[in-house]
Amino acid sequence: MAARLAVLISGNGSNLQALIDAIRMHMLDAEIAVVVSNRKDAYGLERAEKVNIPTEYFPLKPYLDDGRGRRAYDADLAELLLDYDPDWIVLAGWMHILSSDFLDEFEYRVINLHPALPGQFPGATAIQDAFEAFQRKEIKETGVMVHLVPDERVDAGPVIASRAVPIYPKDTLELLTNRIHGVEHQLLVHALQRLIEGDDSWEE
Ligand code: GRF
């Protein structure tokens, strides 16, 4: 039976699109049960709606405004997702750090995609950070990883798959960004298919 995915996004959703396309082409034995965005204007919501995938807009701001706070948000987000009965939660450009109030509900079932190699450049500016490190001659390549999210550390956890991405002397930040996104689209599908097939040989 196809695995049920809940995909969490905050923006463009090109990785969501890669999942939609891979499922359509039978390269990924899954169905997307729901796409959740914390931003109303996330283009990824349109991508989902175009192919009749249920969407949810679930913003943090009301929780901050009325004092309920981030942990209540995380607990309610988990509740929302449970209604869709997902096997895997895929953070594909999701810009919130999830606390244990969310993660405990989906132990070892939350995966994150990050545009850097394991242990390098955590945070939202990973591609730019790598580009600048290359210019300072500190690194020769960067990469992409897919990892499990066991706790509140940022962009860290058991690595399911990672792939190096070269940086060339003539690169602009835009060229490097495009190259990384191309690799992300492949690696996310590959890593998910491995998990769905029951591969649990990821590195701790
Ligand atoms: C990707 O680079 C992902 O690794 C990072 O956010 C970006 C999302 O891109 N966490 P998109 O919304 O899937 O196009």
PDB file of C-alpha atoms and ligand atoms in Angstrom:
ATOM      1  CA  MET A   1       0.000   0.000   0.000  1.00  0.00           C
ATOM      2  CA  ALA A   2       1.241   3.463  -0.860  1.00  0.00           C
ATOM      3  CA  ALA A   3       2.768   5.358   2.057  1.00  0.00           C
ATOM      4  CA  ARG A   4       0.841   8.416   3.190  1.00  0.00           C
ATOM      5  CA  LEU A   5       2.873  11.622   3.284  1.00  0.00           C
ATOM      6  CA  ALA A   6       2.151  14.900   5.017  1.00  0.00           C
ATOM      7  CA  VAL A   7       4.320  17.565   3.391  1.00  0.00           C
ATOM      8  CA  LEU A   8       5.039  20.756   5.322  1.00  0.00           C
ATOM      9  CA  ILE A   9       6.109  23.788   3.332  1.00  0.00           C
ATOM     10  CA  SER A  10       6.611  27.519   3.766  1.00  0.00           C
ATOM     11  CA  GLY A  11       7.268  28.726   0.239  1.00  0.00           C
ATOM     12  CA  ASN A  12       7.837  27.820  -3.382  1.00  0.00           C
ATOM     13  CA  GLY A  13       7.324  24.092  -2.963  1.00  0.00           C
ATOM     14  CA  SER A  14       9.638  22.915  -5.748  1.00  0.00           C
ATOM     15  CA  ASN A  15      10.499  19.885  -3.619  1.00  0.00           C
ATOM     16  CA  LEU A  16       6.805  19.220  -3.099  1.00  0.00           C
ATOM     17  CA  GLN A  17       6.507  19.343  -6.881  1.00  0.00           C
ATOM     18  CA  ALA A  18       9.320  16.786  -7.183  1.00  0.00           C
ATOM     19  CA  LEU A  19       7.317  14.463  -4.916  1.00  0.00           C
ATOM     20  CA  ILE A  20       4.100  15.035  -6.877  1.00  0.00           C
ATOM     21  CA  ASP A  21       5.920  14.282 -10.148  1.00  0.00           C
ATOM     22  CA  ALA A  22       7.712  11.199  -8.788  1.00  0.00           C
ATOM     23  CA  ILE A  23       4.432   9.748  -7.518  1.00  0.00           C
ATOM     24  CA  ARG A  24       2.774  10.407 -10.876  1.00  0.00           C
ATOM     25  CA  MET A  25       5.647   8.652 -12.664  1.00  0.00           C
ATOM     26  CA  HIS A  26       5.478   5.684 -10.229  1.00  0.00           C
ATOM     27  CA  MET A  27       8.981   6.395  -8.944  1.00  0.00           C
ATOM     28  CA  LEU A  28       7.713   6.837  -5.398  1.00  0.00           C
ATOM     29  CA  ASP A  29       5.251   4.456  -3.801  1.00  0.00           C
ATOM     30  CA  ALA A  30       3.354   7.127  -1.910  1.00  0.00           C
ATOM     31  CA  GLU A  31       0.407   9.459  -1.871  1.00  0.00           C
ATOM     32  CA  ILE A  32       0.371  12.959  -0.448  1.00  0.00           C
ATOM     33  CA  ALA A  33      -2.394  13.031   2.149  1.00  0.00           C
ATOM     34  CA  VAL A  34      -2.048  16.732   2.924  1.00  0.00           C
ATOM     35  CA  VAL A  35       0.154  19.757   2.317  1.00  0.00           C
ATOM     36  CA  VAL A  36       0.425  22.203   5.220  1.00  0.00           C
ATOM     37  CA  SER A  37       1.840  25.707   4.964  1.00  0.00           C
ATOM     38  CA  ASN A  38       2.438  28.237   7.714  1.00  0.00           C
ATOM     39  CA  ARG A  39       2.322  30.958   5.036  1.00  0.00           C
ATOM     40  CA  LYS A  40      -0.843  31.757   3.138  1.00  0.00           C
ATOM     41  CA  ASP A  41       0.973  32.948   0.019  1.00  0.00           C
ATOM     42  CA  ALA A  42       3.200  29.863  -0.296  1.00  0.00           C
ATOM     43  CA  TYR A  43       3.209  28.894  -3.968  1.00  0.00           C
ATOM     44  CA  GLY A  44       3.407  25.257  -2.925  1.00  0.00           C
ATOM     45  CA  LEU A  45      -0.247  25.468  -1.826  1.00  0.00           C
ATOM     46  CA  GLU A  46      -1.207  26.246  -5.432  1.00  0.00           C
ATOM     47  CA  ARG A  47       0.901  23.357  -6.685  1.00  0.00           C
ATOM     48  CA  ALA A  48      -1.042  21.010  -4.378  1.00  0.00           C
ATOM     49  CA  GLU A  49      -4.448  22.454  -5.222  1.00  0.00           C
ATOM     50  CA  LYS A  50      -3.764  22.030  -8.950  1.00  0.00           C
ATOM     51  CA  VAL A  51      -3.597  18.255  -8.468  1.00  0.00           C
ATOM     52  CA  ASN A  52      -6.384  18.072  -5.855  1.00  0.00           C
ATOM     53  CA  ILE A  53      -4.208  17.401  -2.826  1.00  0.00           C
ATOM     54  CA  PRO A  54      -5.864  18.642   0.405  1.00  0.00           C
ATOM     55  CA  THR A  55      -4.168  21.740   1.811  1.00  0.00           C
ATOM     56  CA  GLU A  56      -4.121  23.392   5.216  1.00  0.00           C
ATOM     57  CA  TYR A  57      -2.933  26.896   6.064  1.00  0.00           C
ATOM     58  CA  PHE A  58      -1.791  26.836   9.660  1.00  0.00           C
ATOM     59  CA  PRO A  59      -0.116  30.071  10.837  1.00  0.00           C
ATOM     60  CA  LEU A  60       1.868  30.514  14.032  1.00  0.00           C
ATOM     61  CA  LYS A  61       1.011  34.191  14.526  1.00  0.00           C
ATOM     62  CA  PRO A  62      -2.387  33.766  16.256  1.00  0.00           C
ATOM     63  CA  TYR A  63      -0.694  31.542  18.826  1.00  0.00           C
ATOM     64  CA  LEU A  64       1.967  34.156  19.520  1.00  0.00           C
ATOM     65  CA  ASP A  65      -0.557  37.015  19.546  1.00  0.00           C
ATOM     66  CA  ASP A  66      -2.863  35.493  22.162  1.00  0.00           C
ATOM     67  CA  GLY A  67      -0.102  34.023  24.332  1.00  0.00           C
ATOM     68  CA  ARG A  68      -0.754  30.333  23.685  1.00  0.00           C
ATOM     69  CA  GLY A  69       2.782  30.088  22.310  1.00  0.00           C
ATOM     70  CA  ARG A  70       4.840  27.896  20.082  1.00  0.00           C
ATOM     71  CA  ARG A  71       4.417  24.617  21.973  1.00  0.00           C
ATOM     72  CA  ALA A  72       0.622  24.862  21.769  1.00  0.00           C
ATOM     73  CA  TYR A  73       1.018  25.526  18.050  1.00  0.00           C
ATOM     74  CA  ASP A  74       3.162  22.424  17.676  1.00  0.00           C
ATOM     75  CA  ALA A  75       0.703  20.266  19.627  1.00  0.00           C
ATOM     76  CA  ASP A  76      -2.233  21.520  17.535  1.00  0.00           C
ATOM     77  CA  LEU A  77      -0.268  21.008  14.314  1.00  0.00           C
ATOM     78  CA  ALA A  78       0.316  17.396  15.351  1.00  0.00           C
ATOM     79  CA  GLU A  79      -3.428  17.017  16.029  1.00  0.00           C
ATOM     80  CA  LEU A  80      -4.221  18.454  12.620  1.00  0.00           C
ATOM     81  CA  LEU A  81      -1.873  16.016  10.887  1.00  0.00           C
ATOM     82  CA  LEU A  82      -3.144  13.003  12.826  1.00  0.00           C
ATOM     83  CA  ASP A  83      -6.507  13.519  11.131  1.00  0.00           C
ATOM     84  CA  TYR A  84      -4.759  12.667   7.839  1.00  0.00           C
ATOM     85  CA  ASP A  85      -3.137   9.522   9.246  1.00  0.00           C
ATOM     86  CA  PRO A  86       0.329  10.107   7.733  1.00  0.00           C
ATOM     87  CA  ASP A  87       3.108   7.507   7.695  1.00  0.00           C
ATOM     88  CA  TRP A  88       5.798  10.125   7.100  1.00  0.00           C
ATOM     89  CA  ILE A  89       6.017  13.850   7.779  1.00  0.00           C
ATOM     90  CA  VAL A  90       8.211  15.556   5.191  1.00  0.00           C
ATOM     91  CA  LEU A  91       9.647  18.980   6.025  1.00  0.00           C
ATOM     92  CA  ALA A  92      10.250  20.359   2.535  1.00  0.00           C
ATOM     93  CA  GLY A  93      11.230  23.968   3.082  1.00  0.00           C
ATOM     94  CA  TRP A  94       9.316  24.261   6.364  1.00  0.00           C
ATOM     95  CA  MET A  95      10.725  27.265   8.198  1.00  0.00           C
ATOM     96  CA  HIS A  96       9.776  26.434  11.793  1.00  0.00           C
ATOM     97  CA  ILE A  97      11.756  24.463  14.328  1.00  0.00           C
ATOM     98  CA  LEU A  98       9.427  21.812  15.717  1.00  0.00           C
ATOM     99  CA  SER A  99       9.478  21.068  19.444  1.00  0.00           C
ATOM    100  CA  SER A 100       8.956  17.767  21.221  1.00  0.00           C
ATOM    101  CA  ASP A 101       5.251  18.650  21.484  1.00  0.00           C
ATOM    102  CA  PHE A 102       5.120  17.836  17.781  1.00  0.00           C
ATOM    103  CA  LEU A 103       7.975  15.384  17.347  1.00  0.00           C
ATOM    104  CA  ASP A 104       6.941  12.986  20.129  1.00  0.00           C
ATOM    105  CA  GLU A 105       3.733  12.312  18.242  1.00  0.00           C
ATOM    106  CA  PHE A 106       5.664  11.127  15.161  1.00  0.00           C
ATOM    107  CA  GLU A 107       8.792   9.514  16.544  1.00  0.00           C
ATOM    108  CA  TYR A 108      11.294   8.629  13.778  1.00  0.00           C
ATOM    109  CA  ARG A 109       8.730   9.572  11.139  1.00  0.00           C
ATOM    110  CA  VAL A 110       9.693  13.220  10.547  1.00  0.00           C
ATOM    111  CA  ILE A 111      12.259  13.879   7.838  1.00  0.00           C
ATOM    112  CA  ASN A 112      13.906  17.120   6.808  1.00  0.00           C
ATOM    113  CA  LEU A 113      15.660  18.210   3.660  1.00  0.00           C
ATOM    114  CA  HIS A 114      18.608  20.562   4.057  1.00  0.00           C
ATOM    115  CA  PRO A 115      20.798  22.140   1.369  1.00  0.00           C
ATOM    116  CA  ALA A 116      24.162  21.312   2.948  1.00  0.00           C
ATOM    117  CA  LEU A 117      26.223  18.267   3.879  1.00  0.00           C
ATOM    118  CA  PRO A 118      25.754  16.700   7.333  1.00  0.00           C
ATOM    119  CA  GLY A 119      27.193  18.886  10.067  1.00  0.00           C
ATOM    120  CA  GLN A 120      27.761  21.862   7.783  1.00  0.00           C
ATOM    121  CA  PHE A 121      25.905  25.166   7.560  1.00  0.00           C
ATOM    122  CA  PRO A 122      22.727  24.645   9.588  1.00  0.00           C
ATOM    123  CA  GLY A 123      20.021  27.273   9.274  1.00  0.00           C
ATOM    124  CA  ALA A 124      18.147  29.192   6.607  1.00  0.00           C
ATOM    125  CA  THR A 125      21.180  30.630   4.774  1.00  0.00           C
ATOM    126  CA  ALA A 126      23.046  27.357   4.142  1.00  0.00           C
ATOM    127  CA  ILE A 127      23.584  27.867   0.396  1.00  0.00           C
ATOM    128  CA  GLN A 128      24.892  31.396   0.781  1.00  0.00           C
ATOM    129  CA  ASP A 129      27.084  30.336   3.724  1.00  0.00           C
ATOM    130  CA  ALA A 130      28.635  27.574   1.589  1.00  0.00           C
ATOM    131  CA  PHE A 131      29.121  29.924  -1.348  1.00  0.00           C
ATOM    132  CA  GLU A 132      30.976  32.395   0.866  1.00  0.00           C
ATOM    133  CA  ALA A 133      33.053  29.638   2.503  1.00  0.00           C
ATOM    134  CA  PHE A 134      34.091  28.505  -0.996  1.00  0.00           C
ATOM    135  CA  GLN A 135      35.183  32.036  -1.847  1.00  0.00           C
ATOM    136  CA  ARG A 136      37.273  32.103   1.318  1.00  0.00           C
ATOM    137  CA  LYS A 137      38.783  28.787   0.087  1.00  0.00           C
ATOM    138  CA  GLU A 138      37.520  26.942   3.171  1.00  0.00           C
ATOM    139  CA  ILE A 139      35.531  24.313   1.237  1.00  0.00           C
ATOM    140  CA  LYS A 140      35.643  22.803  -2.273  1.00  0.00           C
ATOM    141  CA  GLU A 141      32.103  21.453  -2.402  1.00  0.00           C
ATOM    142  CA  THR A 142      28.817  21.581  -0.580  1.00  0.00           C
ATOM    143  CA  GLY A 143      25.832  19.263  -0.764  1.00  0.00           C
ATOM    144  CA  VAL A 144      22.375  18.196   0.241  1.00  0.00           C
ATOM    145  CA  MET A 145      21.065  15.880   2.926  1.00  0.00           C
ATOM    146  CA  VAL A 146      17.875  14.229   4.047  1.00  0.00           C
ATOM    147  CA  HIS A 147      17.760  13.363   7.720  1.00  0.00           C
ATOM    148  CA  LEU A 148      15.404  12.246  10.431  1.00  0.00           C
ATOM    149  CA  VAL A 149      14.328  14.891  12.934  1.00  0.00           C
ATOM    150  CA  PRO A 150      14.496  13.261  16.368  1.00  0.00           C
ATOM    151  CA  ASP A 151      14.698  16.446  18.427  1.00  0.00           C
ATOM    152  CA  GLU A 152      14.853  20.221  18.338  1.00  0.00           C
ATOM    153  CA  ARG A 153      18.369  20.530  16.909  1.00  0.00           C
ATOM    154  CA  VAL A 154      18.417  22.532  13.692  1.00  0.00           C
ATOM    155  CA  ASP A 155      19.198  20.595  10.510  1.00  0.00           C
ATOM    156  CA  ALA A 156      20.672  17.651  12.380  1.00  0.00           C
ATOM    157  CA  GLY A 157      19.728  14.032  13.030  1.00  0.00           C
ATOM    158  CA  PRO A 158      20.350  10.564  11.610  1.00  0.00           C
ATOM    159  CA  VAL A 159      21.268  10.964   7.939  1.00  0.00           C
ATOM    160  CA  ILE A 160      19.173   8.957   5.480  1.00  0.00           C
ATOM    161  CA  ALA A 161      20.951  10.173   2.360  1.00  0.00           C
ATOM    162  CA  SER A 162      23.402  12.880   1.408  1.00  0.00           C
ATOM    163  CA  ARG A 163      25.027  13.907  -1.841  1.00  0.00           C
ATOM    164  CA  ALA A 164      27.926  16.247  -2.562  1.00  0.00           C
ATOM    165  CA  VAL A 165      27.376  19.160  -4.941  1.00  0.00           C
ATOM    166  CA  PRO A 166      30.411  20.762  -6.614  1.00  0.00           C
ATOM    167  CA  ILE A 167      31.056  24.492  -6.498  1.00  0.00           C
ATOM    168  CA  TYR A 168      32.868  25.980  -9.489  1.00  0.00           C
ATOM    169  CA  PRO A 169      35.066  29.084  -9.539  1.00  0.00           C
ATOM    170  CA  LYS A 170      32.734  30.790 -12.027  1.00  0.00           C
ATOM    171  CA  ASP A 171      29.603  30.086  -9.979  1.00  0.00           C
ATOM    172  CA  THR A 172      27.229  32.817  -8.931  1.00  0.00           C
ATOM    173  CA  LEU A 173      25.046  32.289  -5.894  1.00  0.00           C
ATOM    174  CA  GLU A 174      22.118  31.814  -8.271  1.00  0.00           C
ATOM    175  CA  LEU A 175      23.886  29.119 -10.304  1.00  0.00           C
ATOM    176  CA  LEU A 176      24.891  27.248  -7.169  1.00  0.00           C
ATOM    177  CA  THR A 177      21.372  27.570  -5.741  1.00  0.00           C
ATOM    178  CA  ASN A 178      19.846  26.095  -8.904  1.00  0.00           C
ATOM    179  CA  ARG A 179      22.343  23.232  -8.937  1.00  0.00           C
ATOM    180  CA  ILE A 180      21.591  22.430  -5.289  1.00  0.00           C
ATOM    181  CA  HIS A 181      17.844  22.519  -5.833  1.00  0.00           C
ATOM    182  CA  GLY A 182      18.192  20.102  -8.755  1.00  0.00           C
ATOM    183  CA  VAL A 183      20.020  17.640  -6.514  1.00  0.00           C
ATOM    184  CA  GLU A 184      17.503  18.142  -3.703  1.00  0.00           C
ATOM    185  CA  HIS A 185      14.630  17.171  -5.948  1.00  0.00           C
ATOM    186  CA  GLN A 186      16.299  13.835  -6.718  1.00  0.00           C
ATOM    187  CA  LEU A 187      17.669  13.087  -3.266  1.00  0.00           C
ATOM    188  CA  LEU A 188      14.368  13.707  -1.475  1.00  0.00           C
ATOM    189  CA  VAL A 189      12.577  11.189  -3.704  1.00  0.00           C
ATOM    190  CA  HIS A 190      15.418   8.677  -3.373  1.00  0.00           C
ATOM    191  CA  ALA A 191      15.561   8.977   0.438  1.00  0.00           C
ATOM    192  CA  LEU A 192      11.820   8.690   0.858  1.00  0.00           C
ATOM    193  CA  GLN A 193      11.602   5.649  -1.380  1.00  0.00           C
ATOM    194  CA  ARG A 194      14.294   3.979   0.740  1.00  0.00           C
ATOM    195  CA  LEU A 195      12.362   4.696   3.924  1.00  0.00           C
ATOM    196  CA  ILE A 196       9.105   3.496   2.407  1.00  0.00           C
ATOM    197  CA  GLU A 197      10.809   0.246   1.376  1.00  0.00           C
ATOM    198  CA  GLY A 198      11.763  -0.240   5.022  1.00  0.00           C
ATOM    199  CA  ASP A 199      15.459   0.629   4.848  1.00  0.00           C
ATOM    200  CA  ASP A 200      16.513   1.565   8.388  1.00  0.00           C
ATOM    201  CA  SER A 201      20.259   1.520   7.830  1.00  0.00           C
ATOM    202  CA  TRP A 202      20.662   5.246   8.281  1.00  0.00           C
ATOM    203  CA  GLU A 203      23.637   6.555  10.179  1.00  0.00           C
ATOM    204  CA  GLU A 204      23.114   7.669  13.774  1.00  0.00           C
TER     205      GLU A 204
HETATM  206  C1  GRF B   1      15.101  23.880   0.018  1.00  0.00           C
HETATM  207  O1  GRF B   1      16.362  24.349  -0.363  1.00  0.00           O
HETATM  208  C2  GRF B   1      15.182  23.089   1.281  1.00  0.00           C
HETATM  209  O2  GRF B   1      16.330  22.327   1.410  1.00  0.00           O
HETATM  210  C3  GRF B   1      15.182  24.189   2.305  1.00  0.00           C
HETATM  211  O3  GRF B   1      14.232  25.124   1.830  1.00  0.00           O
HETATM  212  C4  GRF B   1      14.196  25.053   0.403  1.00  0.00           C
HETATM  213  C5  GRF B   1      12.781  24.856  -0.029  1.00  0.00           C
HETATM  214  O4  GRF B   1      12.597  24.974  -1.419  1.00  0.00           O
HETATM  215  N1  GRF B   1      14.920  23.650   3.620  1.00  0.00           N
HETATM  216  P1  GRF B   1      11.189  24.652  -2.084  1.00  0.00           P
HETATM  217  O5  GRF B   1      10.118  25.434  -1.336  1.00  0.00           O
HETATM  218  O6  GRF B   1      10.953  23.174  -1.996  1.00  0.00           O
HETATM  219  O7  GRF B   1      11.303  25.120  -3.500  1.00  0.00           O
END
